[in-house]
mmCIF file of C-alpha atoms in Angstrom:
data_model
loop_
_atom_site.group_PDB
_atom_site.id
_atom_site.type_symbol
_atom_site.label_atom_id
_atom_site.label_comp_id
_atom_site.label_asym_id
_atom_site.label_seq_id
_atom_site.Cartn_x
_atom_site.Cartn_y
_atom_site.Cartn_z
ATOM 1 C CA MET A 514 28.318 -1.769 11.222
ATOM 2 C CA ARG A 515 27.585 0.900 8.612
ATOM 3 C CA SER A 516 28.016 4.437 9.879
ATOM 4 C CA GLU A 517 26.031 6.565 7.420
ATOM 5 C CA ALA A 518 22.965 6.083 5.230
ATOM 6 C CA ILE A 519 20.944 8.011 2.660
ATOM 7 C CA VAL A 520 17.341 7.064 1.939
ATOM 8 C CA VAL A 521 15.884 8.419 -1.294
ATOM 9 C CA GLY A 522 12.088 8.754 -1.349
ATOM 10 C CA GLY A 523 9.884 10.031 1.471
ATOM 11 C CA GLY A 524 6.807 7.839 1.024
ATOM 12 C CA ILE A 525 5.914 5.191 3.561
ATOM 13 C CA ALA A 526 8.633 2.770 2.384
ATOM 14 C CA GLY A 527 11.395 5.359 2.591
ATOM 15 C CA ALA A 528 10.122 7.043 5.752
ATOM 16 C CA MET A 529 9.812 3.776 7.674
ATOM 17 C CA THR A 530 13.237 2.613 6.468
ATOM 18 C CA ALA A 531 14.829 5.917 7.472
ATOM 19 C CA LEU A 532 13.190 5.733 10.906
ATOM 20 C CA ALA A 533 14.394 2.157 11.420
ATOM 21 C CA LEU A 534 17.953 3.148 10.488
ATOM 22 C CA ALA A 535 17.944 6.216 12.744
ATOM 23 C CA ARG A 536 16.719 4.118 15.655
ATOM 24 C CA ARG A 537 19.692 1.832 15.054
ATOM 25 C CA ASN A 538 21.920 4.878 15.642
ATOM 26 C CA ILE A 539 22.821 5.180 11.963
ATOM 27 C CA LYS A 540 23.399 8.744 10.762
ATOM 28 C CA THR A 541 20.615 8.951 8.165
ATOM 29 C CA THR A 542 19.462 11.531 5.631
ATOM 30 C CA LEU A 543 16.070 11.217 3.916
ATOM 31 C CA VAL A 544 15.916 12.917 0.507
ATOM 32 C CA ASP A 545 12.753 13.674 -1.481
ATOM 33 C CA ARG A 546 11.886 15.935 -4.392
ATOM 34 C CA TRP A 547 8.978 17.521 -2.528
ATOM 35 C CA GLU A 548 7.795 18.224 0.998
ATOM 36 C CA PRO A 549 6.823 15.319 3.277
ATOM 37 C CA GLY A 550 3.365 13.958 2.478
ATOM 38 C CA HIS A 551 3.164 15.622 -0.949
ATOM 39 C CA SER A 552 0.227 14.741 -3.186
ATOM 40 C CA ARG A 553 2.211 13.226 -6.055
ATOM 41 C CA ALA A 554 3.535 10.332 -3.995
ATOM 42 C CA SER A 555 2.258 6.759 -4.177
ATOM 43 C CA SER A 556 1.697 7.059 -0.417
ATOM 44 C CA THR A 557 -0.758 9.921 -0.768
ATOM 45 C CA ASP A 558 -4.531 9.863 -0.101
ATOM 46 C CA TYR A 559 -6.327 9.904 3.218
ATOM 47 C CA ASN A 560 -6.402 6.228 4.072
ATOM 48 C CA ARG A 561 -5.370 2.698 3.140
ATOM 49 C CA VAL A 562 -6.883 -0.682 3.947
ATOM 50 C CA ILE A 563 -4.921 -2.836 6.381
ATOM 51 C CA ARG A 564 -5.906 -6.503 6.323
ATOM 52 C CA SER A 565 -4.174 -9.858 6.638
ATOM 53 C CA ILE A 566 -5.975 -11.376 3.665
ATOM 54 C CA HIS A 567 -3.259 -12.637 1.315
ATOM 55 C CA GLY A 568 -4.494 -15.927 -0.103
ATOM 56 C CA ARG A 569 -2.220 -18.852 0.695
ATOM 57 C CA ASP A 570 0.749 -16.547 1.371
ATOM 58 C CA GLU A 571 1.671 -17.004 5.040
ATOM 59 C CA PHE A 572 4.644 -14.623 4.790
ATOM 60 C CA TYR A 573 2.560 -11.488 4.113
ATOM 61 C CA THR A 574 -0.206 -12.669 6.422
ATOM 62 C CA ARG A 575 2.259 -12.732 9.322
ATOM 63 C CA TRP A 576 3.729 -9.377 8.242
ATOM 64 C CA ALA A 577 0.276 -7.772 8.166
ATOM 65 C CA ARG A 578 -0.536 -9.053 11.649
ATOM 66 C CA GLU A 579 2.765 -7.706 12.979
ATOM 67 C CA SER A 580 2.276 -4.391 11.175
ATOM 68 C CA ARG A 581 -1.122 -3.941 12.805
ATOM 69 C CA GLU A 582 0.524 -4.213 16.217
ATOM 70 C CA ARG A 583 3.207 -1.712 15.237
ATOM 71 C CA TRP A 584 0.683 0.805 13.925
ATOM 72 C CA LEU A 585 -1.098 0.572 17.247
ATOM 73 C CA GLU A 586 2.188 1.069 19.104
ATOM 74 C CA MET A 587 3.036 4.122 16.976
ATOM 75 C CA GLN A 588 -0.424 5.518 17.603
ATOM 76 C CA ALA A 589 0.061 5.136 21.370
ATOM 77 C CA GLU A 590 3.559 6.617 21.178
ATOM 78 C CA THR A 591 2.597 9.725 19.230
ATOM 79 C CA GLY A 592 -1.001 10.374 20.265
ATOM 80 C CA GLN A 593 -1.911 10.623 16.577
ATOM 81 C CA ARG A 594 -4.931 8.667 15.300
ATOM 82 C CA LEU A 595 -3.287 6.417 12.728
ATOM 83 C CA TYR A 596 -5.479 3.316 12.722
ATOM 84 C CA TYR A 597 -9.216 2.620 12.754
ATOM 85 C CA GLU A 598 -10.255 -0.979 13.322
ATOM 86 C CA CYS A 599 -13.516 -1.226 11.389
ATOM 87 C CA GLY A 600 -12.869 -4.682 9.941
ATOM 88 C CA ALA A 601 -12.498 -5.831 6.336
ATOM 89 C CA LEU A 602 -14.988 -7.778 4.236
ATOM 90 C CA ILE A 603 -13.829 -9.782 1.231
ATOM 91 C CA LEU A 604 -16.627 -10.553 -1.214
ATOM 92 C CA ALA A 605 -15.966 -13.879 -2.959
ATOM 93 C CA THR A 606 -17.483 -13.975 -6.439
ATOM 94 C CA ALA A 607 -19.414 -17.153 -7.179
ATOM 95 C CA GLY A 608 -17.267 -19.512 -9.267
ATOM 96 C CA HIS A 609 -14.083 -17.507 -8.766
ATOM 97 C CA CYS A 610 -13.159 -17.954 -5.103
ATOM 98 C CA ASP A 611 -9.636 -19.445 -5.255
ATOM 99 C CA TRP A 612 -7.984 -16.517 -3.484
ATOM 100 C CA GLU A 613 -10.647 -16.299 -0.801
ATOM 101 C CA ASP A 614 -10.688 -20.093 -0.303
ATOM 102 C CA ALA A 615 -6.908 -20.060 0.133
ATOM 103 C CA THR A 616 -7.137 -17.133 2.574
ATOM 104 C CA ALA A 617 -9.580 -19.028 4.795
ATOM 105 C CA GLU A 618 -7.177 -21.998 4.926
ATOM 106 C CA THR A 619 -4.261 -19.706 5.818
ATOM 107 C CA PHE A 620 -6.263 -17.967 8.542
ATOM 108 C CA GLN A 621 -7.243 -21.292 10.073
ATOM 109 C CA LYS A 622 -3.628 -22.450 10.033
ATOM 110 C CA LEU A 623 -2.224 -19.249 11.567
ATOM 111 C CA GLY A 624 -5.068 -18.535 13.980
ATOM 112 C CA VAL A 625 -6.180 -15.257 12.406
ATOM 113 C CA PRO A 626 -9.713 -14.363 13.584
ATOM 114 C CA PHE A 627 -12.278 -14.394 10.781
ATOM 115 C CA HIS A 628 -15.901 -15.193 10.005
ATOM 116 C CA ARG A 629 -17.427 -16.675 6.890
ATOM 117 C CA PHE A 630 -20.829 -15.231 5.987
ATOM 118 C CA SER A 631 -23.369 -16.427 3.437
ATOM 119 C CA PRO A 632 -24.966 -13.875 1.090
ATOM 120 C CA ASP A 633 -28.058 -13.763 3.313
ATOM 121 C CA GLU A 634 -25.897 -13.139 6.386
ATOM 122 C CA ILE A 635 -24.030 -10.361 4.574
ATOM 123 C CA ALA A 636 -27.342 -8.700 3.762
ATOM 124 C CA VAL A 637 -28.294 -8.753 7.454
ATOM 125 C CA ARG A 638 -24.932 -7.936 9.066
ATOM 126 C CA PHE A 639 -23.777 -5.411 6.442
ATOM 127 C CA PRO A 640 -26.921 -4.084 4.771
ATOM 128 C CA GLN A 641 -24.900 -1.467 2.891
ATOM 129 C CA PHE A 642 -23.927 -4.218 0.395
ATOM 130 C CA ASP A 643 -26.113 -5.967 -2.167
ATOM 131 C CA PRO A 644 -24.606 -9.505 -2.188
ATOM 132 C CA ALA A 645 -25.904 -10.445 -5.652
ATOM 133 C CA GLY A 646 -23.404 -12.727 -7.409
ATOM 134 C CA ILE A 647 -21.466 -13.376 -4.207
ATOM 135 C CA SER A 648 -20.774 -16.931 -3.034
ATOM 136 C CA TYR A 649 -19.759 -15.873 0.475
ATOM 137 C CA GLY A 650 -17.914 -13.184 2.409
ATOM 138 C CA LEU A 651 -14.807 -13.428 4.572
ATOM 139 C CA TYR A 652 -14.878 -10.916 7.403
ATOM 140 C CA GLU A 653 -11.653 -10.108 9.274
ATOM 141 C CA PRO A 654 -12.567 -8.156 12.430
ATOM 142 C CA GLU A 655 -8.963 -7.236 13.336
ATOM 143 C CA ALA A 656 -8.527 -5.191 10.183
ATOM 144 C CA GLY A 657 -9.407 -1.692 9.123
ATOM 145 C CA MET A 658 -7.598 1.348 7.794
ATOM 146 C CA VAL A 659 -4.417 3.344 8.288
ATOM 147 C CA MET A 660 -4.702 7.099 7.845
ATOM 148 C CA ALA A 661 -2.115 7.275 5.090
ATOM 149 C CA HIS A 662 -1.164 10.946 4.823
ATOM 150 C CA ARG A 663 -1.115 11.363 8.601
ATOM 151 C CA ALA A 664 0.960 8.193 8.975
ATOM 152 C CA VAL A 665 3.660 9.438 6.584
ATOM 153 C CA ILE A 666 3.896 12.823 8.311
ATOM 154 C CA THR A 667 4.007 11.168 11.746
ATOM 155 C CA THR A 668 6.720 8.728 10.668
ATOM 156 C CA ILE A 669 8.918 11.522 9.327
ATOM 157 C CA ASP A 670 8.372 13.496 12.529
ATOM 158 C CA LEU A 671 9.558 10.472 14.541
ATOM 159 C CA PHE A 672 12.547 10.171 12.199
ATOM 160 C CA ARG A 673 13.541 13.780 12.884
ATOM 161 C CA LYS A 674 13.156 13.240 16.629
ATOM 162 C CA ALA A 675 15.444 10.201 16.330
ATOM 163 C CA GLY A 676 18.170 12.459 14.912
ATOM 164 C CA GLY A 677 17.443 12.039 11.205
ATOM 165 C CA LYS A 678 17.838 14.772 8.622
ATOM 166 C CA VAL A 679 15.289 15.536 5.884
ATOM 167 C CA ALA A 680 16.620 17.147 2.705
ATOM 168 C CA ARG A 681 14.993 18.364 -0.514
ATOM 169 C CA GLY A 682 16.419 17.343 -3.880
ATOM 170 C CA ARG A 683 15.902 15.256 -6.996
ATOM 171 C CA VAL A 684 18.099 12.182 -7.085
ATOM 172 C CA GLU A 685 18.635 10.739 -10.558
ATOM 173 C CA THR A 686 21.014 8.124 -11.964
ATOM 174 C CA ASP A 687 23.842 8.262 -14.474
ATOM 175 C CA ARG A 688 24.200 5.879 -17.415
ATOM 176 C CA ASN A 689 25.644 3.267 -15.050
ATOM 177 C CA GLU A 690 22.570 3.559 -12.815
ATOM 178 C CA ARG A 691 24.613 5.173 -10.069
ATOM 179 C CA PRO A 692 22.521 7.599 -7.952
ATOM 180 C CA VAL A 693 23.492 11.256 -8.391
ATOM 181 C CA LEU A 694 22.269 14.512 -6.875
ATOM 182 C CA ASP A 695 22.959 17.825 -8.592
ATOM 183 C CA GLY A 696 25.318 16.011 -10.944
ATOM 184 C CA ARG A 697 27.395 14.451 -8.176
ATOM 185 C CA PRO A 698 27.326 10.794 -7.128
ATOM 186 C CA LEU A 699 25.692 10.142 -3.771
ATOM 187 C CA GLU A 700 28.219 8.988 -1.224
ATOM 188 C CA ALA A 701 27.233 6.922 1.818
ATOM 189 C CA ASP A 702 27.894 3.506 3.247
ATOM 190 C CA LEU A 703 24.291 2.608 2.438
ATOM 191 C CA ILE A 704 21.976 4.192 -0.135
ATOM 192 C CA VAL A 705 18.372 2.992 -0.073
ATOM 193 C CA ILE A 706 16.254 3.840 -3.121
ATOM 194 C CA ALA A 707 12.553 3.899 -2.207
ATOM 195 C CA THR A 708 11.150 6.130 -4.938
ATOM 196 C CA GLY A 709 8.026 4.090 -5.669
ATOM 197 C CA ALA A 710 6.713 4.566 -9.187
ATOM 198 C CA TRP A 711 9.805 6.560 -10.212
ATOM 199 C CA MET A 712 12.198 3.672 -9.521
ATOM 200 C CA GLY A 713 11.716 2.091 -12.956
ATOM 201 C CA ASP A 714 12.758 5.255 -14.801
ATOM 202 C CA MET A 715 15.710 5.702 -12.444
ATOM 203 C CA PHE A 716 16.904 2.143 -13.114
ATOM 204 C CA PRO A 717 15.904 1.361 -16.710
ATOM 205 C CA ARG A 718 18.049 -1.787 -16.927
ATOM 206 C CA THR A 719 17.521 -3.214 -13.447
ATOM 207 C CA VAL A 720 13.999 -2.310 -12.302
ATOM 208 C CA LYS A 721 11.981 -1.184 -15.323
ATOM 209 C CA PRO A 722 11.881 -4.650 -16.986
ATOM 210 C CA ILE A 723 10.143 -6.165 -13.920
ATOM 211 C CA THR A 724 7.716 -3.352 -13.092
ATOM 212 C CA SER A 725 4.811 -1.463 -14.580
ATOM 213 C CA VAL A 726 3.124 1.678 -13.303
ATOM 214 C CA VAL A 727 -0.661 1.688 -13.102
ATOM 215 C CA GLY A 728 -2.911 4.618 -12.279
ATOM 216 C CA VAL A 729 -5.919 4.066 -9.996
ATOM 217 C CA ASN A 730 -8.822 6.516 -9.921
ATOM 218 C CA VAL A 731 -10.487 6.866 -6.505
ATOM 219 C CA LEU A 732 -13.791 8.612 -5.740
ATOM 220 C CA TYR A 733 -15.267 9.717 -2.416
ATOM 221 C CA THR A 734 -19.068 9.756 -2.311
ATOM 222 C CA SER A 735 -21.140 11.661 0.241
ATOM 223 C CA THR A 736 -23.089 9.664 2.796
ATOM 224 C CA PRO A 737 -26.916 10.068 2.768
ATOM 225 C CA ASP A 738 -28.476 12.860 4.796
ATOM 226 C CA GLY A 739 -29.018 11.908 8.429
ATOM 227 C CA SER A 740 -27.585 8.390 7.997
ATOM 228 C CA THR A 741 -24.663 6.776 9.826
ATOM 229 C CA ALA A 742 -24.919 3.495 7.892
ATOM 230 C CA PHE A 743 -21.832 4.199 5.801
ATOM 231 C CA ASP A 744 -19.645 5.486 8.652
ATOM 232 C CA LEU A 745 -16.751 3.335 9.869
ATOM 233 C CA GLU A 746 -18.589 2.487 13.086
ATOM 234 C CA ASN A 747 -21.160 0.572 11.032
ATOM 235 C CA MET A 748 -19.436 -0.404 7.791
ATOM 236 C CA PRO A 749 -16.186 -2.302 7.094
ATOM 237 C CA CYS A 750 -13.559 -1.788 4.443
ATOM 238 C CA TRP A 751 -14.120 -4.164 1.542
ATOM 239 C CA ILE A 752 -12.506 -5.862 -1.444
ATOM 240 C CA ASP A 753 -14.684 -7.022 -4.346
ATOM 241 C CA HIS A 754 -12.405 -8.856 -6.787
ATOM 242 C CA GLY A 755 -15.230 -9.920 -9.062
ATOM 243 C CA GLN A 756 -15.986 -6.265 -9.745
ATOM 244 C CA GLY A 757 -12.355 -5.151 -9.665
ATOM 245 C CA SER A 758 -13.167 -2.848 -6.798
ATOM 246 C CA PHE A 759 -12.318 -1.977 -3.210
ATOM 247 C CA GLY A 760 -13.341 0.698 -0.779
ATOM 248 C CA LEU A 761 -13.464 2.147 2.710
ATOM 249 C CA PRO A 762 -16.277 3.589 4.820
ATOM 250 C CA SER A 763 -16.577 7.290 5.534
ATOM 251 C CA THR A 764 -13.939 8.347 8.052
ATOM 252 C CA GLU A 765 -13.470 11.742 9.643
ATOM 253 C CA GLY A 766 -16.073 13.118 7.245
ATOM 254 C CA SER A 767 -14.302 11.933 4.091
ATOM 255 C CA GLY A 768 -17.253 10.241 2.393
ATOM 256 C CA VAL A 769 -17.239 6.614 1.194
ATOM 257 C CA LYS A 770 -14.107 5.743 -0.752
ATOM 258 C CA ALA A 771 -14.667 3.483 -3.744
ATOM 259 C CA ALA A 772 -12.266 2.560 -6.504
ATOM 260 C CA VAL A 773 -12.956 0.499 -9.583
ATOM 261 C CA VAL A 774 -9.492 -0.591 -10.634
ATOM 262 C CA ILE A 775 -9.259 0.278 -14.312
ATOM 263 C CA PRO A 776 -5.559 0.116 -15.188
ATOM 264 C CA ASP A 777 -4.668 3.602 -16.349
ATOM 265 C CA THR A 778 -1.497 5.045 -17.779
ATOM 266 C CA ILE A 779 0.332 7.986 -16.274
ATOM 267 C CA ASP A 780 3.284 10.160 -17.150
ATOM 268 C CA LEU A 781 4.655 10.604 -13.647
ATOM 269 C CA ASP A 782 6.247 13.980 -14.277
ATOM 270 C CA GLN A 783 3.868 15.522 -16.832
ATOM 271 C CA ASP A 784 0.325 14.339 -16.081
ATOM 272 C CA GLU A 785 -1.889 16.144 -13.618
ATOM 273 C CA ARG A 786 -3.399 14.062 -10.811
ATOM 274 C CA LEU A 787 -6.969 14.299 -12.059
ATOM 275 C CA ILE A 788 -9.387 11.403 -12.443
ATOM 276 C CA ARG A 789 -10.759 10.448 -15.847
ATOM 277 C CA ARG A 790 -14.383 11.243 -16.732
ATOM 278 C CA GLN A 791 -15.096 7.635 -17.760
ATOM 279 C CA THR A 792 -14.020 6.461 -14.320
ATOM 280 C CA LEU A 793 -16.820 8.466 -12.741
ATOM 281 C CA ASN A 794 -19.385 6.511 -14.770
ATOM 282 C CA ARG A 795 -17.775 3.150 -14.020
ATOM 283 C CA THR A 796 -17.688 3.857 -10.302
ATOM 284 C CA ARG A 797 -21.296 5.031 -10.254
ATOM 285 C CA SER A 798 -22.321 1.839 -12.048
ATOM 286 C CA TYR A 799 -20.497 -0.174 -9.392
ATOM 287 C CA ILE A 800 -22.168 1.772 -6.584
ATOM 288 C CA LYS A 801 -25.581 1.127 -8.165
ATOM 289 C CA LYS A 802 -24.849 -2.603 -8.232
ATOM 290 C CA ARG A 803 -23.149 -3.123 -4.852
ATOM 291 C CA LEU A 804 -23.992 -0.083 -2.681
ATOM 292 C CA PRO A 805 -27.534 0.884 -3.664
ATOM 293 C CA GLY A 806 -27.953 3.106 -0.614
ATOM 294 C CA LEU A 807 -25.468 5.554 -2.169
ATOM 295 C CA VAL A 808 -27.282 5.909 -5.485
ATOM 296 C CA GLY A 809 -27.818 9.587 -6.217
ATOM 297 C CA GLU A 810 -25.264 10.783 -3.671
ATOM 298 C CA LYS A 811 -22.699 13.282 -4.905
ATOM 299 C CA VAL A 812 -18.982 12.760 -5.384
ATOM 300 C CA VAL A 813 -17.276 15.056 -2.883
ATOM 301 C CA ASP A 814 -13.595 14.298 -3.515
ATOM 302 C CA SER A 815 -11.296 12.305 -5.757
ATOM 303 C CA LYS A 816 -7.721 11.079 -5.856
ATOM 304 C CA PHE A 817 -5.502 9.741 -8.604
ATOM 305 C CA ASN A 818 -3.041 7.236 -7.160
ATOM 306 C CA GLN A 819 -0.292 5.284 -8.877
ATOM 307 C CA ILE A 820 0.952 1.842 -7.943
ATOM 308 C CA VAL A 821 3.894 -0.214 -9.151
ATOM 309 C CA LEU A 822 3.181 -3.772 -10.189
ATOM 310 C CA THR A 823 5.729 -6.576 -10.310
ATOM 311 C CA PRO A 824 4.763 -9.769 -12.211
ATOM 312 C CA ASP A 825 4.306 -11.770 -8.992
ATOM 313 C CA THR A 826 3.105 -8.738 -6.969
ATOM 314 C CA HIS A 827 5.954 -9.288 -4.485
ATOM 315 C CA PHE A 828 7.971 -6.329 -3.198
ATOM 316 C CA ILE A 829 11.529 -5.540 -4.241
ATOM 317 C CA VAL A 830 14.256 -5.546 -1.583
ATOM 318 C CA ASP A 831 17.550 -6.300 -3.293
ATOM 319 C CA ARG A 832 20.969 -4.795 -3.878
ATOM 320 C CA HIS A 833 21.828 -3.273 -7.206
ATOM 321 C CA PRO A 834 23.853 -5.827 -9.193
ATOM 322 C CA GLU A 835 26.628 -3.303 -9.930
ATOM 323 C CA HIS A 836 26.587 -1.029 -6.868
ATOM 324 C CA GLY A 837 26.833 -2.978 -3.628
ATOM 325 C CA ASN A 838 25.942 -0.040 -1.393
ATOM 326 C CA VAL A 839 22.686 0.661 -3.293
ATOM 327 C CA LEU A 840 19.619 -1.175 -1.989
ATOM 328 C CA LEU A 841 16.402 -1.049 -4.017
ATOM 329 C CA ALA A 842 13.233 -1.115 -1.900
ATOM 330 C CA GLY A 843 9.680 -0.919 -3.220
ATOM 331 C CA GLY A 844 7.574 -2.544 -5.898
ATOM 332 C CA CYS A 845 4.469 -1.794 -3.841
ATOM 333 C CA SER A 846 1.960 -3.745 -6.002
ATOM 334 C CA GLY A 847 -0.810 -1.925 -4.169
ATOM 335 C CA HIS A 848 -0.306 -3.620 -0.819
ATOM 336 C CA LEU A 849 2.886 -2.170 0.693
ATOM 337 C CA PHE A 850 1.472 0.668 2.780
ATOM 338 C CA LYS A 851 -0.150 -1.495 5.447
ATOM 339 C CA HIS A 852 3.129 -3.420 5.836
ATOM 340 C CA GLY A 853 5.081 -0.166 6.263
ATOM 341 C CA PRO A 854 6.476 -0.607 9.807
ATOM 342 C CA VAL A 855 7.641 -4.185 9.213
ATOM 343 C CA PHE A 856 8.836 -3.436 5.683
ATOM 344 C CA GLY A 857 11.004 -0.513 6.816
ATOM 345 C CA ASP A 858 12.526 -2.531 9.633
ATOM 346 C CA PHE A 859 13.263 -5.398 7.236
ATOM 347 C CA VAL A 860 14.868 -3.106 4.635
ATOM 348 C CA ALA A 861 17.068 -1.536 7.318
ATOM 349 C CA GLY A 862 18.180 -4.977 8.464
ATOM 350 C CA VAL A 863 19.035 -6.054 4.928
ATOM 351 C CA GLY A 864 20.848 -2.773 4.297
ATOM 352 C CA LEU A 865 22.977 -3.182 7.418
ATOM 353 C CA LYS A 866 23.624 -6.836 6.559
ATOM 354 C CA ASP A 867 21.999 -8.088 9.725
ATOM 355 C CA PHE A 868 20.414 -10.682 7.438
ATOM 356 C CA GLY A 869 19.863 -11.352 3.749
ATOM 357 C CA THR A 870 16.758 -10.594 1.763
ATOM 358 C CA ALA A 871 13.998 -13.092 1.046
ATOM 359 C CA ASP A 872 14.062 -14.900 -2.291
ATOM 360 C CA ARG A 873 10.684 -13.429 -3.208
ATOM 361 C CA PHE A 874 12.124 -9.904 -2.987
ATOM 362 C CA LYS A 875 15.082 -10.493 -5.330
ATOM 363 C CA ILE A 876 15.169 -8.814 -8.710
ATOM 364 C CA ALA A 877 15.834 -12.016 -10.659
ATOM 365 C CA GLY A 878 13.376 -14.820 -11.297
ATOM 366 C CA ARG A 879 10.151 -12.835 -11.433
ATOM 367 C CA LYS A 880 7.112 -14.549 -12.961
ATOM 368 C CA LYS A 881 3.354 -14.127 -12.899
ATOM 369 C CA LEU A 882 1.514 -16.204 -10.302
ATOM 370 C CA SER A 883 -1.964 -17.703 -10.384
ATOM 371 C CA PRO A 884 -4.641 -15.853 -8.358
ATOM 372 C CA LYS A 885 -4.515 -18.565 -5.698
ATOM 373 C CA GLU A 886 -0.740 -18.212 -5.348
ATOM 374 C CA SER A 887 -0.616 -14.426 -5.629
ATOM 375 C CA PRO A 888 -0.539 -12.503 -2.341
ATOM 376 C CA SER A 889 -2.744 -9.811 -3.883
ATOM 377 C CA GLY A 890 -5.147 -12.081 -5.751
ATOM 378 C CA ARG A 891 -4.134 -10.533 -9.083
#
């Protein structure tokens, strides 16, 4: 059994891994460049969708179902509101429904509750959406959102209560990709690197060739005066692949979150986290098409998030090929946050050699998948 661990990166992947290690009675230090929950992290923003919809991929579907239970348990344990179950609606574009078709088959096989709605039924049940161009909708009632920033802070608080130590510092790597802090190599039985978008630059030979960093501009739009139609009690989260968009209803007064995914570049250390002007126009055009009840409403907030994409959109959980005590954990591909509790527990188990990693998480053998095979539909 390993006796000491260092986790680098205090986003949801690192925080959950550190908590899992501490609860296994491993002396663990969590190191991040900034304070817990800082706004430059991939795990920033108010909320994240949690849904089991992963095409034909049973692995992630099961993980998402288990993660939902663990978020609920953490919510009960801490008294913090971490999860809102408002459901998730997947809008299947006519003629391009492979991912949604595969999801329905997986749900039927695994017994995940869902409903299939025609465009006319969508218009009646969820009148916020104009279903033009939609073949059908898949509605998952046991889905919703995790309050992202609050969840990270709560996880780190639990980690501290479990005996963990949080430290501030910038971990880099030397020319051999060995982690160093203040010019000195990190020393621990287990070193977990969970630095999200920064992992590629830290490991230019090992990680950078199989990852790309994409910026995502997110807008929050005010709800109409006197209306509750766009509040979470009446509106689900949604994914609209045909329009390259997703969103969440207004929660705790946030406004309606909508993102049109226009792959954007970002210099992680130099660029400010400000949305692009052209994104505002693209998002307003999407709102006019799909959410006509929000036309004319004002943008009240915005976020610039970054995600790390692997070719197959699978996570990375694998040991460094040259440093056996260094475990790389991340590759979020936009869908890691909801899996956080299960992901962290899995990474801890791999790090402590309780079991090996899954083939899909290994660094080698990465290739692009078809939309039907991809867990993210990309």
